[in-house]
XYZ file of C-alpha atoms in Angstrom:
219
model
C 97.222 30.287 38.914
C 95.960 27.175 40.700
C 98.847 25.122 39.408
C 101.351 27.808 40.452
C 99.903 27.921 43.955
C 99.793 24.144 44.401
C 103.410 23.858 43.311
C 104.356 26.516 45.857
C 102.489 24.592 48.538
C 104.498 21.477 47.671
C 107.637 23.366 48.667
C 106.496 23.066 52.316
C 106.175 19.255 52.406
C 106.205 18.778 56.171
C 103.469 21.274 56.989
C 101.202 20.285 54.112
C 101.836 16.529 54.364
C 102.770 16.424 50.689
C 103.597 12.702 50.793
C 99.953 11.901 51.531
C 98.308 13.429 48.483
C 98.594 14.068 44.760
C 96.927 16.477 42.374
C 95.842 16.640 38.758
C 95.112 19.824 36.834
C 93.348 20.485 33.530
C 90.827 22.945 32.099
C 90.870 25.241 35.141
C 90.093 22.333 37.473
C 92.365 20.988 40.202
C 91.633 17.621 41.819
C 93.209 16.495 45.094
C 93.426 12.802 45.925
C 94.928 10.597 48.613
C 98.090 8.903 47.348
C 97.797 5.167 46.805
C 100.135 4.184 49.655
C 97.956 5.947 52.250
C 94.458 4.724 51.393
C 94.263 1.485 53.382
C 95.420 2.404 56.892
C 92.794 4.487 58.727
C 95.324 6.744 60.468
C 97.219 7.375 57.209
C 93.952 8.132 55.427
C 92.964 10.528 58.218
C 96.308 12.341 58.077
C 95.973 12.585 54.297
C 92.550 14.215 54.516
C 93.698 16.672 57.200
C 96.648 17.574 54.949
C 94.324 18.121 52.001
C 92.167 20.309 54.238
C 95.204 22.507 54.900
C 95.874 22.699 51.170
C 92.265 23.647 50.405
C 92.317 26.391 53.020
C 95.607 27.770 51.675
C 94.262 27.743 48.112
C 91.006 29.358 49.233
C 92.948 32.155 50.930
C 95.034 32.717 47.796
C 91.994 32.758 45.535
C 90.163 35.179 47.817
C 93.174 37.475 48.096
C 93.574 37.526 44.321
C 89.797 37.794 43.703
C 89.698 34.543 41.741
C 86.138 33.225 41.483
C 85.987 29.543 42.334
C 83.907 26.594 43.412
C 85.160 23.822 45.718
C 83.394 20.465 45.749
C 84.442 18.060 48.496
C 84.133 14.287 48.065
C 82.758 14.773 44.547
C 82.525 11.035 43.830
C 81.368 8.813 46.696
C 82.395 5.759 44.665
C 86.003 6.965 44.821
C 87.136 7.478 48.415
C 90.575 8.608 47.265
C 89.223 11.731 45.476
C 88.783 14.338 48.215
C 88.191 17.640 46.447
C 87.764 19.305 43.079
C 88.375 23.041 42.613
C 87.279 24.927 39.524
C 88.039 28.561 38.767
C 85.841 30.847 36.674
C 85.976 34.237 35.002
C 84.611 36.779 37.488
C 81.350 37.219 35.566
C 80.347 33.530 35.791
C 79.860 32.975 39.523
C 79.127 35.006 42.640
C 81.949 35.456 45.158
C 82.059 32.842 47.927
C 81.870 33.889 51.544
C 85.168 33.374 53.302
C 86.282 33.451 56.961
C 87.707 36.585 58.504
C 91.335 37.420 57.832
C 93.419 35.402 60.281
C 95.900 38.228 60.729
C 93.499 40.660 62.399
C 93.772 39.478 66.034
C 95.697 41.930 68.197
C 95.681 40.230 71.609
C 95.351 36.743 73.071
C 91.742 37.064 74.249
C 90.544 38.222 70.839
C 92.719 35.544 69.226
C 91.151 32.771 71.306
C 87.653 34.055 70.543
C 88.473 34.073 66.839
C 89.839 30.541 66.940
C 86.802 29.322 68.883
C 84.442 30.942 66.386
C 86.258 29.426 63.418
C 86.150 26.039 65.135
C 82.387 26.382 65.616
C 81.992 27.398 61.972
C 83.590 24.064 61.075
C 81.499 22.024 63.521
C 84.442 21.692 65.921
C 85.060 23.067 69.404
C 88.096 24.622 71.101
C 88.178 24.030 74.859
C 90.721 25.062 77.479
C 92.505 22.330 79.417
C 92.840 22.249 83.162
C 96.202 21.274 84.645
C 94.876 17.806 85.477
C 93.677 17.304 81.891
C 96.981 18.549 80.474
C 98.895 15.843 82.356
C 97.014 13.169 80.407
C 98.558 14.278 77.124
C 102.218 13.965 78.139
C 103.198 16.873 75.886
C 106.929 17.176 75.493
C 108.193 20.212 77.424
C 104.797 21.969 77.756
C 105.519 25.649 78.291
C 103.999 26.972 81.509
C 103.691 30.356 79.820
C 101.065 28.928 77.453
C 97.375 28.402 77.973
C 96.538 24.975 76.536
C 93.432 24.035 74.572
C 92.102 21.042 72.670
C 90.374 21.103 69.311
C 87.598 18.529 69.580
C 84.988 16.940 67.368
C 81.836 15.005 68.185
C 82.577 12.477 65.447
C 85.505 10.862 63.665
C 84.887 10.835 59.907
C 86.410 12.256 56.695
C 84.259 15.400 56.799
C 85.543 16.147 60.308
C 89.167 15.561 59.294
C 88.835 17.940 56.366
C 87.521 20.654 58.682
C 90.406 20.016 61.088
C 92.719 20.745 58.168
C 90.888 24.010 57.438
C 91.257 25.080 61.067
C 94.897 24.036 61.257
C 95.783 26.122 58.195
C 93.788 29.073 59.536
C 96.014 28.922 62.633
C 99.116 28.567 60.471
C 98.247 31.838 58.732
C 97.694 33.484 62.095
C 101.046 32.169 63.320
C 102.819 33.829 60.406
C 101.509 37.163 61.658
C 102.355 36.339 65.302
C 105.448 34.071 65.307
C 105.808 31.789 68.311
C 102.485 32.760 69.882
C 100.664 29.536 69.005
C 101.942 25.958 69.325
C 100.060 23.063 67.734
C 100.612 19.464 68.806
C 99.151 16.941 66.382
C 97.323 13.983 67.856
C 99.866 11.759 66.093
C 102.457 13.149 68.533
C 100.348 12.204 71.556
C 100.441 8.868 73.406
C 96.848 7.992 72.483
C 95.504 9.521 69.277
C 91.971 8.288 70.081
C 91.976 9.827 73.544
C 88.600 10.847 74.939
C 88.551 13.538 77.587
C 86.346 13.691 80.645
C 86.109 16.167 83.482
C 86.308 19.833 82.570
C 86.394 19.215 78.820
C 83.735 16.465 78.696
C 83.829 13.642 76.203
C 85.012 14.498 72.680
C 87.390 13.158 70.073
C 90.611 15.140 70.402
C 92.000 16.360 67.083
C 94.775 18.780 68.083
C 96.322 20.244 71.215
C 96.962 23.986 71.017
C 99.098 26.277 73.190
C 98.395 30.014 73.066
C 100.611 32.679 74.627
C 98.378 34.640 77.037
C 100.764 37.630 76.971
C 100.219 38.258 73.252
C 99.383 41.911 72.538
């Protein structure tokens, strides 16, 4: 089933950044690696790892939904920086079920939604913080909707482990968006004037990973 799911994921190349990564599959194990053309440039490598994080989260959700027992090992070979994750599936009797995050589709209003997104950020050693109007100006977002409350997903550090967790969070939001179309807008840092922007003031100093708009009227 892993191979079926990964091939389905590849049919959404823009969202999952398919150009950045490749996979190999044999003996119930799937390995995800950064494609050769994107290993040298730091920003390309970062985008590749975030994309693989989205893929891992999507696969994890599928495996949980279908009660497929599995084990995910991230960065399994520190001598090979291109190999990001290895996923192995098992018969149900061979391994205990893994704990998984709450179903992203359960949030019924914006306040609960924001709390859920903040909690999932914290679970991944990230933080989701609301922007003031003065902070929002710094990002020069194209046509920022005044009907949205704007937040930033931040991290204390910039490293591959952080980028993978950003991918997990991004895909968690993508699943939530499917249940609530148009209620959440994500702006990647690659679409911002300064992808290494550090915030001060109300948000304090953190590495910005994503900018997120949430509809406060969502019920």
